[in-house]
Coordinates of C-alpha atoms in Angstrom, one line a residue:
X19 CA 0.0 0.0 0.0
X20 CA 1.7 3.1 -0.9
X21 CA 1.8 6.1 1.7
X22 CA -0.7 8.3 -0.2
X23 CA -2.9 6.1 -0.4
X24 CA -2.6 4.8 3.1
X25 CA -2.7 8.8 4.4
X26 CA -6.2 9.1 2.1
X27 CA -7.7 5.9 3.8
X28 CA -6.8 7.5 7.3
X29 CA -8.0 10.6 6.6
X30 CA -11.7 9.1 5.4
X31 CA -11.8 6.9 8.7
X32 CA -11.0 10.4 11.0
X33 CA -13.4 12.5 9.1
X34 CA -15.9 9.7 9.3
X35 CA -15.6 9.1 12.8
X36 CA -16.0 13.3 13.2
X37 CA -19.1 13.3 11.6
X38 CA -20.3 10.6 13.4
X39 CA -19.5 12.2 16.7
X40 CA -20.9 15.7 15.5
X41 CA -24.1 14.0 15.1
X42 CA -24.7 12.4 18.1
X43 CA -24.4 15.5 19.8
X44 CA -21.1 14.9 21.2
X45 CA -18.5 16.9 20.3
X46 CA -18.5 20.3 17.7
X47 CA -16.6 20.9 14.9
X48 CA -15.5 23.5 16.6
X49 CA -14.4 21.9 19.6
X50 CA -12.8 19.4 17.1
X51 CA -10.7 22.5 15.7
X52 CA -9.9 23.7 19.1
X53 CA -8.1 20.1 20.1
X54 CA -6.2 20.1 17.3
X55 CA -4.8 23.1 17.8
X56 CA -3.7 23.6 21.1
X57 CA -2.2 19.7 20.3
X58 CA 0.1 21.4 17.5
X59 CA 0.8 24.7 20.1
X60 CA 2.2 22.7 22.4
X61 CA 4.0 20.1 19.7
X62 CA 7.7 21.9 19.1
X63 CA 11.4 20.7 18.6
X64 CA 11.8 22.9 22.0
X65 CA 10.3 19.8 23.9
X66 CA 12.0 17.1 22.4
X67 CA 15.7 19.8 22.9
X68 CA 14.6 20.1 27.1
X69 CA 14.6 16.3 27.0
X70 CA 18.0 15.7 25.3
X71 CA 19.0 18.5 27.5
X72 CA 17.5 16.6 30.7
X73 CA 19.1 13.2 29.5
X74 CA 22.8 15.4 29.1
X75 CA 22.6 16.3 32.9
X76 CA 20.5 13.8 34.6
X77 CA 22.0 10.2 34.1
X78 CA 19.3 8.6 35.9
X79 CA 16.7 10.2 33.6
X80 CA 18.8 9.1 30.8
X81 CA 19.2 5.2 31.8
X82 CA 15.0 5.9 32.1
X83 CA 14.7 7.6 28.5
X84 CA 17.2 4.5 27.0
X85 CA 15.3 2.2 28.6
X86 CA 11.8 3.1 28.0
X87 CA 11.4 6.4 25.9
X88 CA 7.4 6.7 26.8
X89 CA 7.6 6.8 30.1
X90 CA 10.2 8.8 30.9
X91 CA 9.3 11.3 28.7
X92 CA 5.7 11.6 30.2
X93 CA 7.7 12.3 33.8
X94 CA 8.2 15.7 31.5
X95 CA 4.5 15.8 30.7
X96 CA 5.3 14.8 27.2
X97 CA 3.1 12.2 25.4
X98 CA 0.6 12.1 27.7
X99 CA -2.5 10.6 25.9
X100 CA -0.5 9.5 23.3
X101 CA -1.0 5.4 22.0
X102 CA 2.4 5.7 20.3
X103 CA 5.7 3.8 22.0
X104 CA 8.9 6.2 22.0
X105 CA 12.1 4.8 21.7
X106 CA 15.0 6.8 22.2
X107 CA 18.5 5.7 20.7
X108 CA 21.7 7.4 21.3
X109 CA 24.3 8.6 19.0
X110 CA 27.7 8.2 20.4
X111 CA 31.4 8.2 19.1
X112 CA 31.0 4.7 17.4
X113 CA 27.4 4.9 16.0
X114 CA 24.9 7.5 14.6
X115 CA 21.5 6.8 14.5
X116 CA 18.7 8.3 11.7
X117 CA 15.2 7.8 11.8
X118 CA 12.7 7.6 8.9
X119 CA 9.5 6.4 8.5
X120 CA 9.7 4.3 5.3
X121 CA 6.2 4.0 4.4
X122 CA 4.7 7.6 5.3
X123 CA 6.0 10.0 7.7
X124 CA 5.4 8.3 11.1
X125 CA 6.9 11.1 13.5
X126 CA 7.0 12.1 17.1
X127 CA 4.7 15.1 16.6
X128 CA 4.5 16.3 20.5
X129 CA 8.5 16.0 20.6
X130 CA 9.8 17.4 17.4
X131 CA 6.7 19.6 15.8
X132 CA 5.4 19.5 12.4
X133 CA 7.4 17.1 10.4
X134 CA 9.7 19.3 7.4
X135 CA 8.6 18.4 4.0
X136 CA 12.1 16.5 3.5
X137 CA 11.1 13.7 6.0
X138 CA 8.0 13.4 4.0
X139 CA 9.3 13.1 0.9
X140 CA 9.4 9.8 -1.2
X141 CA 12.8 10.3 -1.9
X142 CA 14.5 10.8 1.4
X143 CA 12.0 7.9 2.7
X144 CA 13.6 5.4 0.2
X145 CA 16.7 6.8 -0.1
X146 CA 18.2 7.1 3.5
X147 CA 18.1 3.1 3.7
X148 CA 19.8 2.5 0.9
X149 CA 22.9 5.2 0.9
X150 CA 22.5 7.2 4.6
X151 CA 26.0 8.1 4.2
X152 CA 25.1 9.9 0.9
X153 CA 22.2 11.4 2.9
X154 CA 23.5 12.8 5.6
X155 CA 26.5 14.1 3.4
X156 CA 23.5 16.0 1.4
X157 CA 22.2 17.4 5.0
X158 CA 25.7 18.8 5.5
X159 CA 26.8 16.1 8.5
X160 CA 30.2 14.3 6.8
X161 CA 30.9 11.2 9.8
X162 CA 33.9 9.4 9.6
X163 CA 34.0 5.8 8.0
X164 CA 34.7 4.2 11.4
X165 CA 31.2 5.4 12.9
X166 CA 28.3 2.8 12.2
X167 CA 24.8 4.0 10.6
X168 CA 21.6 3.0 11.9
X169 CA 18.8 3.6 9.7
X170 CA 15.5 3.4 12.7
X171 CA 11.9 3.0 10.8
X172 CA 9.0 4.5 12.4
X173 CA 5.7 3.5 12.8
X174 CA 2.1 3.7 13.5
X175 CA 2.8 2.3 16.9
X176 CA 6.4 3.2 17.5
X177 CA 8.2 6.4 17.2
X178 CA 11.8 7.2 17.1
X179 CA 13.9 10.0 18.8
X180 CA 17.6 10.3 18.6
X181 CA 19.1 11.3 21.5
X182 CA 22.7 13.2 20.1
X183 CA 26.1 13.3 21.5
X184 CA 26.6 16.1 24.3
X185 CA 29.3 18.6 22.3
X186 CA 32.3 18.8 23.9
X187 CA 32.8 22.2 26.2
X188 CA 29.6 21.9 27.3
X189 CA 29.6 20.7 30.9
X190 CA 29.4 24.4 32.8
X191 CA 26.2 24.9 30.8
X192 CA 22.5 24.8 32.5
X193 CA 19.5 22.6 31.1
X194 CA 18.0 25.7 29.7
X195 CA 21.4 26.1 27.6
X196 CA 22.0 22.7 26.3
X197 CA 18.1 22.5 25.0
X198 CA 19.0 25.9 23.0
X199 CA 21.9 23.9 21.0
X200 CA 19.8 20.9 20.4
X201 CA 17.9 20.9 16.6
X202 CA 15.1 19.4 15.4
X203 CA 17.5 17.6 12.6
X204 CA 19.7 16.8 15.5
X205 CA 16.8 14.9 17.6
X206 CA 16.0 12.7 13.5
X207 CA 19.6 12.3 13.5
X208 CA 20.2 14.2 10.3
X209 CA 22.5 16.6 12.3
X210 CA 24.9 16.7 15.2
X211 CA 24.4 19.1 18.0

């Protein structure tokens, strides 16, 4: 099933299920509208930055985040409602991790914001699999041959975040400091921080 098509079927079931709701008297379409968009005001790369930033200083939180992504980002008040599992996988100085979602654009919305149009498109979905290397070369982020690439494929039911390597020079530097350096490209692993 392509990822058009998929997004199209989706779409029908949501809108169907809206109407049905509208109709029975319990819920507006206003209401609807209203839910949606306080969900996207309060979905930004900023979140998914103060947890990296949390995981740099907290090592505790961190073992949690590694360990199981869902829960400890809901100790931020991150994902809360959300059906979705979170794993969380950390670049280090022997592996860089990438995340795509191969069939559509399966994304940690609350965490990172909107998707950008690159991480929808066909061409980064097929081609960061094949040649991530080339990829991330393209995005500007040239990694030594010795570092290992791991391409991670989202899903419906399980999102990825990468957590990126804490830049060097950094350690004097408060939470609120290390979230400012962190990048939405840098939390899909198409950057370093």
């Amino acid at each position: 099933m392509s990822g058009e098509h998929h997004d199209a079927t989706i779409a029908r079931r949501v809108r169907r299920l809206e109407t049905l709701l509208e109709e029975k008297g319990l819920i507006t379409g206003e209401r609807v509208d209203e839910a949606i968009d306080a969900f996207l005001a309060s979905s930004s790369p900023a979140n998914g930055a103060r947890v990296v930033a949390r995981a740099w200083t907290d090592p505790a939180f961190r073992s949690r985040l590694l360990a199981d992504g869902t829960a400890a980002v809901r100790e931020l008040g991150y994902m809360e409602g959300s059906y979705q599992r979170l794993r969380v996988v950390e670049n280090t100085a022997t592996t860089h991790n990438v995340v795509v979602c191969t069939l559509c654009s399966c994304y940690p919305l609350r965490l990172l914001g909107p998707s950008p149009s690159w991480y929808k498109s066909e061409a980064y979905r097929s081609r960061v699999v094949r040649e991530p290397r080339a990829v991330l070369r393209e995005f500007g982020l040239e990694l030594p041959e010795a570092v290992d690439i791991t391409v991670w494929d989202s899903s419906a039911e399980s999102r990825y975040m990468v957590l990126p390597r804490r830049p060097e020079g950094t350690e004097g530097l408060a939470e609120q400091e290390l979230a400012a350096l962190v990048t939405r490209n840098a939390l899909i692993g198409t950057a370093a921080v």
